[in-house]
Amino acid sequence: MSQTGWIKNRLVFWLFPLSLALSGLFLPPWRPTVWPLALFWAGGMCVGNAMRCGRVHCTFTGPLYFLTGLAALAKVLGWLSISWTVLWAAAAVGTLLSFIPEWAWKVYWTNGVKR
């Protein structure tokens, strides 16, 4: 598969959690179902990407999204009292922080060079 074909296919995989996140934003009754699923899906994609190509930010966002997915699930089950806003703010801030090593150092763990 060509590089552009692979990129297009990966973007399709990312549209799924994005569509879930947006549907929960605009349809609040769906949040308990779609937001944990969106976070777990994104976490799986990041962990897979980190293992496949060694992308630095994915090394951090994969576990971050799994943890926020667990927090979202705990909220849904009534085990954790946290607002959706705080949960998504944590995911957003963590995501931004995960890019700092790429901006300051390198994008991929391999070869020690910024690509």
C-alpha positions as a printed Julia matrix, in Angstrom:
115×3 Matrix{Float64}:
   0.0    0.0    0.0
   1.3    3.45  -0.84
   2.19   5.92   1.89
  -0.8    8.14   1.06
  -3.13   5.12   1.12
  -1.86   4.14   4.56
  -2.31   7.69   5.85
  -5.89   7.84   4.55
  -6.7    4.48   6.15
  -5.28   5.59   9.51
  -7.36   8.76   9.39
 -10.49   6.65   8.97
  -9.61   4.8   12.19
  -9.26   8.12  14.01
 -12.6    9.41  12.72
 -14.4    6.78  14.79
 -13.33   8.0   18.27
 -13.62  11.61  17.1
 -17.2   11.01  15.96
 -17.98   9.33  19.29
 -16.51  12.25  21.22
 -18.48  14.76  19.18
 -21.71  12.77  19.45
 -21.34  12.79  23.23
 -20.73  16.51  23.15
 -23.89  17.25  21.18
 -26.03  14.41  22.55
 -25.48  14.38  26.34
 -27.59  11.25  26.99
 -25.1    9.27  24.89
 -22.05  10.37  26.91
 -21.98   7.45  29.34
 -21.79   5.04  26.43
 -19.77   6.78  23.76
 -17.15   8.72  25.71
 -15.52   5.78  27.5
 -15.54   3.89  24.2
 -13.93   6.85  22.4
 -11.16   7.09  25.0
 -10.45   3.35  24.98
 -10.41   3.3   21.17
  -8.01   6.26  21.02
  -5.82   4.66  23.68
  -5.63   1.45  21.68
  -4.76   3.36  18.52
  -2.0    5.28  20.31
  -0.5    2.19  21.93
  -0.58   0.4   18.58
   1.06   3.37  16.87
   3.72   3.64  19.58
   4.55  -0.05  19.14
   4.45   0.1   15.34
   6.54   3.17  14.66
   7.79   4.47  18.01
   5.99   7.8   17.91
   6.95   9.65  21.1
   3.64  11.34  21.92
   1.75   8.07  21.42
   3.88   6.51  24.15
   2.28   8.97  26.56
  -1.21   9.43  25.11
  -1.96   5.7   24.86
  -1.82   5.14  28.63
  -3.37   8.57  29.23
  -6.43   7.71  27.14
  -6.74   4.29  28.76
  -6.63   5.91  32.21
  -9.17   8.57  31.28
 -11.3    5.82  29.73
 -11.15   3.95  33.04
 -12.07   7.15  34.89
 -14.99   7.66  32.5
 -16.14   4.08  33.05
 -15.82   4.52  36.83
 -17.94   7.67  36.51
 -20.59   5.81  34.53
 -20.67   3.01  37.13
 -20.98   5.54  39.96
 -17.59   4.71  41.46
 -16.06   8.11  40.75
 -17.56  11.55  41.09
 -15.9   13.67  38.43
 -17.34  15.98  35.83
 -17.05  15.21  32.13
 -15.42  18.61  31.72
 -12.61  17.75  34.13
 -12.13  14.37  32.48
 -11.82  15.84  28.98
  -9.66  18.72  30.24
  -7.24  16.17  31.7
  -7.14  14.31  28.39
  -6.65  17.55  26.42
  -3.91  18.94  28.69
  -2.18  15.57  28.78
  -2.3   15.38  25.0
  -0.74  18.83  24.64
   1.97  17.96  27.16
   2.74  14.73  25.32
   3.84  16.74  22.27
   6.47  18.74  24.18
   9.16  16.03  23.8
   8.48  15.94  20.05
   8.76  19.72  19.72
  11.88  19.91  21.88
  13.65  16.68  21.11
  12.48  14.12  18.55
   9.34  12.7   17.0
  10.29   9.0   17.01
  12.19   7.0   19.62
  14.28   5.28  16.94
  17.61   6.61  15.67
  17.64   9.52  18.13
  16.81  12.01  15.36
  13.84  14.24  14.81
  12.07  13.21  11.62
